[in-house]
Amino acid sequence: MRSFEPPRRGAACALSLGASLRQLRTLALGLVGLLAGLPSAHAVPSFARQTGQECAACHVGAYGPQLTPYGVKFKIGGYTDSDGKGGKVPISAMIVASFNQTAKNLPEKPEHGSVNRNLAMDEASLFLAGKLSDKIGAFIQATYDGVGRTTALDQADIRAVHTTEIAGKETTFGLSFHNNPGVQDPFNSMTVWGFPYTSSAFGFGMGDAATIINGALEQRVTGLSAYTFWNDLVYAEVGTYRSLPVTMQSRLGLGKADDIGRLGSGTAYWRLALFQDFKKQAFNVGVFGLNTSLQPDRSVPGSNRYNDLGFDASYQFLGTREHVFTANGSYIRERQTRNQMFANGEADNQKGRLNEMRVGASYHFLQTWGATVGRFTTRGSRDASLYSEGYANGSPNTSGYIFQADWTPWGKESSWGAPWANLRLGAQYTMYTKYNGAKSNYDGEGRDAKDNNTLFIFAWTSF
Amino acid sequence: MKLRSLPFGLLLLYMLSGGGHRAQAADLERGRDVFATECAECHSVREGKNKKGPTLFAIVGRKAGAVADATYSDPLKASGITWTPERIDAYVSNPRKAVPGGKMKYDGLASGTERADLLAYLATLK
């Protein structure tokens, strides 16, 4: 079967086969090429230097990527808002290091690591993030994956915006050129930017099965979307995607081996949301969707169709920013028409569904001390062939909880080293109640869901 | 009789204990909270600390567009405004009406009570 790995939040899925100098050169050229193609910008200090704001202005808990209403508007504004002073260099960097422990040793020894208790430099990222002209901004991330030992283009979002008035209300029109459906979304409830914001490279994610909008296409596609934001109230967006040629994926460091195949020409993404910023509190509620087909093997005709429909909402109590509560949730319903898989005997059923629910709530004190709890469930129709090896009962079902406590000492107005020094130290525990179809012996070799419980202690810094 | 005199006794105790002063302090406290909620993302109260907007330290009595190293819109610089409490109140109430073409992205604070608390707080910044 083709299983879709969920994205690693706030991080890179560096999927390349190697990080040769040639690849690095090509990656740099690729970035330049992307920028040259346009006439001329979530958690990066270059944004803070550009706006003159502290990180806490845009991010809950003074560290990304969870956006405050101010951060939402900054992103919709194309990363172009500034304090009006020149001379700002839109470059930032980020490093994540961690200690990882699973309840039971990993089933297999990682290529670069041990079967348990791994100490890792998870990633080092370089960002081009900020205003490139009055109407063009970018957020482009290149990442060295310290676990996979590869370097690749990570999240990328280049925007052009224009603001005018319609019916006497401020209205923003924008174009976004990006490489992952949802990476351009300004709200915290979209899965790309949802909790957990960083997670263990040695962990088990949220199960092996995931919807196509939840990370399956990241970095392997290019997307162009047009959006509008009217009266700080209504957000609407439509877009389309094309899969990157295999050679381009290789040049960007993504590798050929994990090519997703070819997207159908009628790929459509859409998004509609209502947003309200009451200063003391804020919320958004919306719907989104991705309709596409995917030809897994580019050399053999036959494709599978995916229709994703999502509902999401979030609420923030901001008050005086001393006590901040947030709640985010999303539900994605995916209808799969597995024409290619059914014809090849990879699936027993031509049609199936896969549903994902993600909810989370957080509390931050003094924009420094944070606690977050998340609940995730993935449920789908059974298919013995599609969900065979590594699954129990022909079921993709996975569920569990994530708990996180973190400390963010800087990122406020009077913080030491502001706006250059930024740090989050955290401890995260993922607890599985079901994994790949069963609570116990899901892999047929005696491994239980709880054996995958993962402790992830991390240090996340950016400058 | 004793029960009837209780309210007066409590009032006397309140006044003797500085209750009137506390009522004023409470306004300032609320004003500080209003500032934190409505203004602090873009403005600092520290002297010389400009964010996206200029510092609001010693704002009362200052001429508009007068803070060095802060950037202002042309309409605000040309407005000739001196930030009296009345002018600040009008501006915070509806920035776009008070200074058409200004660049402050703020819809305004509708509550007169909150504006009064905010003004009381801003007046202490000197």
Coordinates of N, CA, C and O in Angstrom, one line a residue, chain A residues 87-226:
Chain A
G87 N 17.1 48.1 5.5 CA 18.4 47.5 6.0 C 18.2 46.2 6.7 O 19.1 45.7 7.4
K88 N 17.0 45.6 6.6 CA 16.7 44.4 7.3 C 17.0 43.2 6.4 O 16.6 43.2 5.3
V89 N 17.8 42.3 6.9 CA 18.2 41.1 6.1 C 17.2 40.0 6.4 O 17.2 39.5 7.6
P90 N 16.5 39.5 5.4 CA 15.5 38.5 5.7 C 16.0 37.0 5.8 O 15.6 36.1 5.1
I91 N 17.0 36.9 6.7 CA 17.6 35.6 6.8 C 17.6 35.1 8.3 O 17.8 35.9 9.2
S92 N 17.2 33.9 8.5 CA 17.2 33.4 9.9 C 17.7 31.9 9.9 O 17.8 31.3 8.8
A93 N 17.9 31.4 11.0 CA 18.4 30.0 11.1 C 17.7 29.4 12.4 O 17.2 30.0 13.3
M94 N 17.6 28.0 12.3 CA 17.0 27.3 13.4 C 17.7 26.0 13.6 O 18.1 25.3 12.7
I95 N 17.8 25.6 14.9 CA 18.3 24.3 15.2 C 17.4 23.6 16.2 O 17.0 24.2 17.2
V96 N 17.2 22.3 16.0 CA 16.4 21.5 17.0 C 17.3 20.3 17.4 O 17.8 19.6 16.5
A97 N 17.4 20.1 18.7 CA 18.2 18.9 19.2 C 17.3 18.2 20.2 O 16.4 18.9 20.8
S98 N 17.4 16.9 20.4 CA 16.5 16.2 21.2 C 17.0 14.9 21.8 O 18.0 14.4 21.4
F99 N 16.3 14.5 22.9 CA 16.5 13.1 23.4 C 15.2 12.4 23.2 O 14.1 12.9 23.5
N100 N 15.3 11.2 22.7 CA 14.1 10.4 22.3 C 14.1 9.0 23.0 O 15.1 8.3 22.9
Q101 N 13.0 8.7 23.6 CA 12.9 7.4 24.2 C 11.5 6.8 24.0 O 10.5 7.4 24.2
T102 N 11.5 5.5 23.5 CA 10.2 4.9 23.3 C 10.0 3.8 24.4 O 11.0 3.3 25.0
A103 N 8.8 3.5 24.7 CA 8.5 2.6 25.8 C 9.2 1.2 25.5 O 9.7 0.6 26.5
K104 N 9.2 0.8 24.3 CA 9.8 -0.5 24.0 C 10.8 -0.2 22.8 O 10.5 0.7 22.0
N105 N 11.9 -0.9 22.7 CA 12.8 -0.6 21.7 C 12.2 -0.6 20.3 O 11.2 -1.2 20.1
L106 N 12.7 0.3 19.4 CA 12.2 0.4 18.1 C 12.3 -1.0 17.4 O 13.2 -1.8 17.7
P107 N 11.3 -1.3 16.5 CA 11.3 -2.6 15.8 C 12.6 -2.9 15.0 O 13.1 -4.0 15.0
E108 N 13.2 -1.8 14.5 CA 14.4 -1.9 13.7 C 15.4 -0.8 14.2 O 15.0 0.3 14.5
K109 N 16.7 -1.1 14.1 CA 17.7 -0.1 14.5 C 17.7 1.0 13.3 O 17.8 0.6 12.2
P110 N 17.5 2.2 13.7 CA 17.6 3.3 12.6 C 19.0 3.3 12.0 O 20.0 2.9 12.6
E111 N 19.1 3.8 10.8 CA 20.3 3.8 10.1 C 21.4 4.6 10.8 O 22.5 4.3 10.9
H112 N 20.9 5.8 11.4 CA 21.8 6.6 12.2 C 21.2 6.8 13.6 O 20.6 7.8 13.9
G113 N 21.3 5.8 14.4 CA 20.8 5.9 15.7 C 20.7 4.5 16.4 O 21.2 3.5 15.8
S114 N 20.2 4.5 17.6 CA 20.1 3.2 18.3 C 18.6 2.8 18.4 O 17.8 3.5 18.0
V115 N 18.4 1.6 18.9 CA 17.1 1.1 19.0 C 16.3 1.8 20.1 O 15.0 1.7 20.1
N116 N 17.0 2.6 20.9 CA 16.2 3.4 21.9 C 17.2 4.4 22.5 O 18.4 4.4 22.3
R117 N 16.6 5.4 23.2 CA 17.4 6.4 23.9 C 18.3 7.1 23.0 O 19.5 7.1 23.1
N118 N 17.7 7.8 22.0 CA 18.6 8.5 21.0 C 18.7 9.9 21.3 O 17.7 10.6 21.5
L119 N 19.9 10.4 21.3 CA 20.2 11.8 21.4 C 20.5 12.3 19.9 O 21.3 11.7 19.2
A120 N 19.8 13.3 19.5 CA 20.0 13.7 18.1 C 20.0 15.2 17.9 O 19.4 16.0 18.7
M121 N 20.7 15.6 16.9 CA 20.5 17.0 16.3 C 19.5 16.8 15.2 O 19.9 16.4 14.1
D122 N 18.3 17.1 15.5 CA 17.2 16.7 14.6 C 17.3 17.5 13.3 O 17.1 16.9 12.2
E123 N 17.5 18.8 13.4 CA 17.6 19.5 12.1 C 18.3 20.9 12.3 O 18.3 21.4 13.4
A124 N 18.8 21.4 11.2 CA 19.3 22.7 11.2 C 18.7 23.3 9.9 O 18.9 22.8 8.8
S125 N 18.1 24.5 10.1 CA 17.4 25.1 8.9 C 17.9 26.5 8.7 O 18.3 27.2 9.6
L126 N 17.9 26.8 7.4 CA 18.2 28.2 7.0 C 17.0 28.8 6.3 O 16.4 28.1 5.5
F127 N 16.6 30.0 6.7 CA 15.4 30.6 6.2 C 15.7 31.8 5.4 O 16.5 32.7 5.8
L128 N 15.0 32.0 4.3 CA 14.8 33.3 3.6 C 13.4 33.7 4.0 O 12.5 33.1 3.5
A129 N 13.3 34.6 4.9 CA 11.9 34.9 5.4 C 11.8 36.3 5.7 O 12.4 36.9 6.6
G130 N 10.9 37.0 4.9 CA 10.7 38.4 5.1 C 10.2 39.1 3.9 O 9.9 38.5 2.8
K131 N 10.2 40.4 4.0 CA 9.7 41.3 2.9 C 10.8 41.4 1.9 O 12.0 41.7 2.1
L132 N 10.4 41.2 0.6 CA 11.3 41.3 -0.5 C 11.0 42.6 -1.2 O 11.9 43.2 -1.8
S133 N 9.8 43.1 -1.2 CA 9.4 44.4 -1.7 C 8.2 44.8 -1.0 O 7.7 44.0 -0.1
D134 N 7.6 45.9 -1.3 CA 6.4 46.4 -0.6 C 5.2 45.4 -0.7 O 4.4 45.3 0.1
K135 N 5.2 44.6 -1.8 CA 4.1 43.7 -2.1 C 4.5 42.3 -2.2 O 3.7 41.4 -2.6
I136 N 5.7 41.9 -2.0 CA 6.2 40.6 -2.1 C 7.0 40.1 -0.9 O 7.9 40.9 -0.4
G137 N 6.6 39.0 -0.4 CA 7.4 38.4 0.7 C 7.6 36.9 0.6 O 6.9 36.3 -0.3
A138 N 8.4 36.3 1.4 CA 8.7 34.9 1.2 C 9.0 34.3 2.6 O 9.5 34.9 3.5
F139 N 8.7 33.0 2.6 CA 9.1 32.1 3.7 C 9.6 30.9 3.1 O 8.9 30.0 2.6
I140 N 11.0 30.7 3.0 CA 11.6 29.6 2.3 C 12.6 29.0 3.3 O 13.4 29.6 3.8
Q141 N 12.4 27.7 3.4 CA 13.2 26.9 4.4 C 14.0 25.8 3.8 O 13.5 25.0 3.0
A142 N 15.3 25.8 4.0 CA 16.1 24.7 3.6 C 16.7 24.0 4.8 O 17.1 24.7 5.8
T143 N 16.6 22.7 4.9 CA 16.8 22.0 6.1 C 17.8 20.8 6.0 O 17.7 20.0 5.0
Y144 N 18.7 20.8 6.9 CA 19.6 19.6 7.1 C 19.0 18.7 8.1 O 18.8 19.1 9.3
D145 N 18.6 17.5 7.7 CA 18.0 16.5 8.6 C 19.1 15.8 9.3 O 19.8 15.0 8.7
G146 N 19.3 16.1 10.6 CA 20.4 15.4 11.3 C 20.2 14.0 11.6 O 21.2 13.3 11.9
V147 N 19.0 13.5 11.5 CA 18.7 12.0 11.7 C 18.9 11.3 10.4 O 19.6 10.3 10.3
G148 N 18.3 11.8 9.3 CA 18.4 11.2 8.0 C 19.7 11.5 7.3 O 20.1 10.9 6.3
R149 N 20.4 12.6 7.9 CA 21.7 13.0 7.3 C 21.5 13.5 5.8 O 22.3 13.0 4.9
T150 N 20.5 14.2 5.6 CA 20.2 14.7 4.2 C 19.9 16.2 4.3 O 19.5 16.7 5.4
T151 N 20.0 16.9 3.2 CA 19.7 18.3 3.1 C 18.7 18.5 1.9 O 18.9 17.9 0.9
A152 N 17.7 19.3 2.2 CA 16.6 19.5 1.1 C 15.9 20.8 1.3 O 15.9 21.4 2.4
L153 N 15.2 21.1 0.2 CA 14.3 22.2 0.4 C 13.1 21.8 1.3 O 12.6 20.7 1.1
D154 N 12.8 22.6 2.2 CA 11.7 22.3 3.2 C 10.4 23.1 2.8 O 10.1 23.2 1.6
Q155 N 9.8 23.7 3.7 CA 8.6 24.5 3.4 C 8.9 25.7 2.6 O 9.9 26.4 2.9
A156 N 8.1 26.1 1.7 CA 8.3 27.3 0.9 C 7.0 28.0 0.6 O 6.0 27.3 0.2
D157 N 7.0 29.2 0.7 CA 5.8 30.0 0.4 C 6.2 31.4 0.0 O 6.7 32.2 0.8
I158 N 5.9 31.7 -1.3 CA 6.3 33.1 -1.8 C 5.0 33.8 -2.1 O 4.1 33.2 -2.8
R159 N 4.8 35.0 -1.7 CA 3.5 35.7 -1.8 C 3.6 37.1 -2.5 O 4.6 37.7 -2.3
A160 N 2.6 37.4 -3.2 CA 2.4 38.7 -3.7 C 1.1 39.2 -3.3 O 0.1 38.5 -3.4
V161 N 1.0 40.4 -2.7 CA -0.2 40.9 -2.1 C -0.6 42.3 -2.6 O 0.3 43.1 -2.9
H162 N -1.8 42.6 -2.6 CA -2.3 43.9 -2.8 C -3.5 44.2 -1.9 O -4.4 43.4 -1.8
T163 N -3.4 45.4 -1.3 CA -4.5 45.7 -0.4 C -5.3 46.9 -0.9 O -4.7 47.9 -1.3
T164 N -6.6 46.9 -0.9 CA -7.4 47.9 -1.4 C -8.7 48.0 -0.5 O -8.7 47.4 0.6
E165 N -9.7 48.7 -0.9 CA -10.9 48.8 -0.1 C -12.1 48.3 -1.0 O -12.2 48.7 -2.2
I166 N -12.9 47.5 -0.4 CA -14.2 47.1 -1.1 C -15.3 47.3 -0.1 O -15.3 46.8 1.0
A167 N -16.3 48.0 -0.6 CA -17.5 48.4 0.2 C -17.0 49.1 1.5 O -17.6 48.9 2.6
G168 N -15.9 49.9 1.3 CA -15.4 50.6 2.4 C -14.6 49.8 3.4 O -14.3 50.3 4.5
K169 N -14.4 48.6 3.1 CA -13.6 47.7 4.1 C -12.3 47.3 3.4 O -12.2 47.0 2.2
E170 N -11.3 47.2 4.3 CA -10.0 46.8 3.8 C -10.0 45.4 3.3 O -10.6 44.5 3.9
T171 N -9.5 45.2 2.1 CA -9.5 43.9 1.4 C -8.1 43.6 0.9 O -7.5 44.4 0.2
T172 N -7.6 42.4 1.2 CA -6.3 42.0 0.7 C -6.5 40.9 -0.4 O -7.3 40.0 -0.2
F173 N -5.8 41.1 -1.5 CA -5.8 40.1 -2.5 C -4.4 39.5 -2.6 O -3.4 40.3 -2.5
G174 N -4.2 38.2 -2.6 CA -2.9 37.7 -2.6 C -2.7 36.5 -3.5 O -3.7 35.8 -3.9
L175 N -1.5 36.2 -4.0 CA -1.1 35.0 -4.7 C 0.0 34.3 -3.9 O 0.9 35.0 -3.3
S176 N -0.1 33.0 -3.8 CA 0.9 32.3 -3.0 C 1.4 31.1 -3.9 O 0.6 30.3 -4.4
F177 N 2.7 31.1 -4.0 CA 3.4 30.1 -4.8 C 4.1 29.2 -3.7 O 5.0 29.8 -3.0
H178 N 3.7 28.0 -3.5 CA 4.2 27.2 -2.4 C 4.4 25.7 -2.8 O 4.1 25.3 -3.9
N179 N 4.8 24.9 -1.8 CA 5.2 23.5 -2.1 C 4.5 22.5 -1.2 O 5.1 21.4 -1.1
N180 N 3.4 22.9 -0.6 CA 2.7 21.9 0.3 C 1.3 22.4 0.5 O 1.2 23.5 1.1
P181 N 0.3 21.7 0.2 CA -1.1 22.1 0.4 C -1.3 22.4 1.9 O -1.1 21.5 2.7
G182 N -1.6 23.6 2.2 CA -1.9 24.0 3.6 C -0.8 24.8 4.2 O -1.0 25.5 5.2
V183 N 0.4 24.8 3.6 CA 1.5 25.5 4.3 C 1.3 27.0 4.2 O 1.8 27.8 5.0
Q184 N 0.4 27.4 3.2 CA 0.1 28.8 3.0 C -1.0 29.3 3.9 O -1.4 30.4 3.9
D185 N -1.7 28.3 4.6 CA -2.9 28.7 5.4 C -2.5 29.5 6.6 O -1.5 29.2 7.3
P186 N -3.3 30.5 6.9 CA -2.9 31.4 8.0 C -3.4 31.0 9.4 O -3.0 31.6 10.4
F187 N -4.2 29.9 9.4 CA -4.8 29.5 10.7 C -4.1 28.3 11.3 O -3.6 27.5 10.6
N188 N -4.2 28.3 12.7 CA -3.5 27.2 13.4 C -4.2 25.9 13.3 O -3.6 24.9 13.8
S189 N -5.4 25.8 12.8 CA -6.1 24.6 12.9 C -5.8 23.7 11.6 O -6.3 22.6 11.6
M190 N -5.1 24.2 10.6 CA -4.8 23.4 9.5 C -3.7 22.4 9.9 O -2.8 22.8 10.7
T191 N -3.7 21.2 9.5 CA -2.8 20.2 10.0 C -1.3 20.5 9.8 O -0.5 20.1 10.6
V192 N -1.0 21.2 8.7 CA 0.4 21.5 8.5 C 1.0 22.2 9.7 O 2.2 22.0 10.1
W193 N 0.3 23.2 10.3 CA 0.8 24.0 11.3 C 0.2 23.6 12.7 O 0.3 24.4 13.6
G194 N -0.5 22.5 12.8 CA -1.1 22.1 14.0 C -0.2 21.5 15.0 O 1.0 21.1 14.7
F195 N -0.6 21.3 16.2 CA 0.1 20.6 17.3 C 0.3 19.1 17.0 O -0.7 18.5 16.5
P196 N 1.4 18.5 17.2 CA 2.6 19.0 17.8 C 3.4 19.8 16.8 O 3.5 19.4 15.6
Y197 N 4.1 20.9 17.2 CA 4.8 21.7 16.3 C 6.2 21.2 16.0 O 6.8 21.6 15.1
T198 N 6.7 20.3 16.8 CA 7.9 19.6 16.5 C 7.7 18.2 17.2 O 7.0 18.1 18.2
S199 N 8.3 17.2 16.6 CA 8.0 15.9 17.2 C 9.2 15.0 16.9 O 10.1 15.3 16.1
S200 N 9.2 13.8 17.6 CA 10.4 13.0 17.5 C 10.6 12.3 16.1 O 9.7 11.8 15.6
A201 N 11.8 12.4 15.7 CA 12.2 11.7 14.4 C 12.2 10.2 14.6 O 12.3 9.5 13.6
F202 N 12.4 9.8 15.9 CA 12.4 8.4 16.2 C 11.1 7.8 16.6 O 10.9 6.7 17.0
G203 N 10.0 8.7 16.6 CA 8.7 8.3 17.1 C 7.9 7.7 16.0 O 8.3 7.4 14.9
F204 N 6.6 7.6 16.3 CA 5.7 6.9 15.4 C 4.6 7.8 14.9 O 3.6 7.3 14.3
G205 N 4.8 9.1 14.9 CA 3.8 10.0 14.3 C 2.4 9.8 14.9 O 2.2 9.5 16.0
M206 N 1.5 9.8 13.9 CA 0.1 9.6 14.3 C -0.5 8.4 13.5 O -1.6 8.4 13.0
G207 N 0.4 7.4 13.4 CA 0.1 6.2 12.6 C 0.6 6.3 11.2 O 1.1 7.3 10.8
D208 N 0.6 5.1 10.5 CA 1.1 5.1 9.2 C 0.2 5.6 8.1 O 0.6 6.0 7.0
A209 N -1.1 5.6 8.4 CA -2.0 6.1 7.4 C -2.4 7.5 7.6 O -2.6 7.9 8.8
A210 N -2.5 8.3 6.6 CA -2.9 9.7 6.8 C -3.5 10.1 5.5 O -3.3 9.6 4.4
T211 N -4.4 11.2 5.6 CA -5.0 11.7 4.4 C -4.0 12.4 3.5 O -2.9 12.8 3.9
I212 N -4.4 12.5 2.2 CA -3.4 13.1 1.3 C -3.1 14.6 1.6 O -2.0 15.1 1.3
I213 N -4.1 15.3 2.2 CA -3.9 16.7 2.4 C -3.0 16.9 3.7 O -2.4 17.9 3.9
N214 N -2.8 15.8 4.4 CA -2.0 15.8 5.6 C -0.6 15.4 5.4 O -0.1 14.4 6.0
G215 N 0.1 16.1 4.5 CA 1.5 15.9 4.4 C 2.0 15.0 3.3 O 3.2 14.9 3.0
A216 N 1.1 14.3 2.6 CA 1.5 13.3 1.5 C 2.3 14.0 0.4 O 3.1 13.4 -0.3
L217 N 1.9 15.2 0.1 CA 2.4 15.9 -1.1 C 3.6 16.9 -0.7 O 4.1 17.5 -1.7
E218 N 3.8 17.1 0.5 CA 4.7 18.2 0.9 C 6.1 18.1 0.2 O 6.7 17.1 0.1
Q219 N 6.5 19.3 -0.3 CA 7.7 19.5 -1.0 C 7.8 18.8 -2.3 O 8.7 19.1 -3.1
R220 N 6.9 17.9 -2.7 CA 7.0 17.2 -3.9 C 6.1 17.8 -5.0 O 5.9 17.3 -6.1
V221 N 5.4 18.9 -4.6 CA 4.5 19.6 -5.6 C 4.8 21.1 -5.6 O 5.5 21.6 -4.7
T222 N 4.3 21.7 -6.6 CA 4.3 23.2 -6.6 C 2.8 23.6 -6.7 O 2.1 23.0 -7.4
G223 N 2.5 24.6 -5.9 CA 1.1 25.0 -5.9 C 1.0 26.5 -6.1 O 1.9 27.3 -5.7
L224 N -0.1 26.9 -6.7 CA -0.4 28.3 -6.9 C -1.8 28.6 -6.5 O -2.7 27.9 -6.9
S225 N -2.0 29.5 -5.5 CA -3.3 29.8 -5.0 C -3.5 31.3 -5.0 O -2.6 32.0 -4.8
A226 N -4.8 31.6 -5.1 CA -5.2 33.0 -5.0 C -6.1 33.1 -3.8 O -7.0 32.3 -3.6

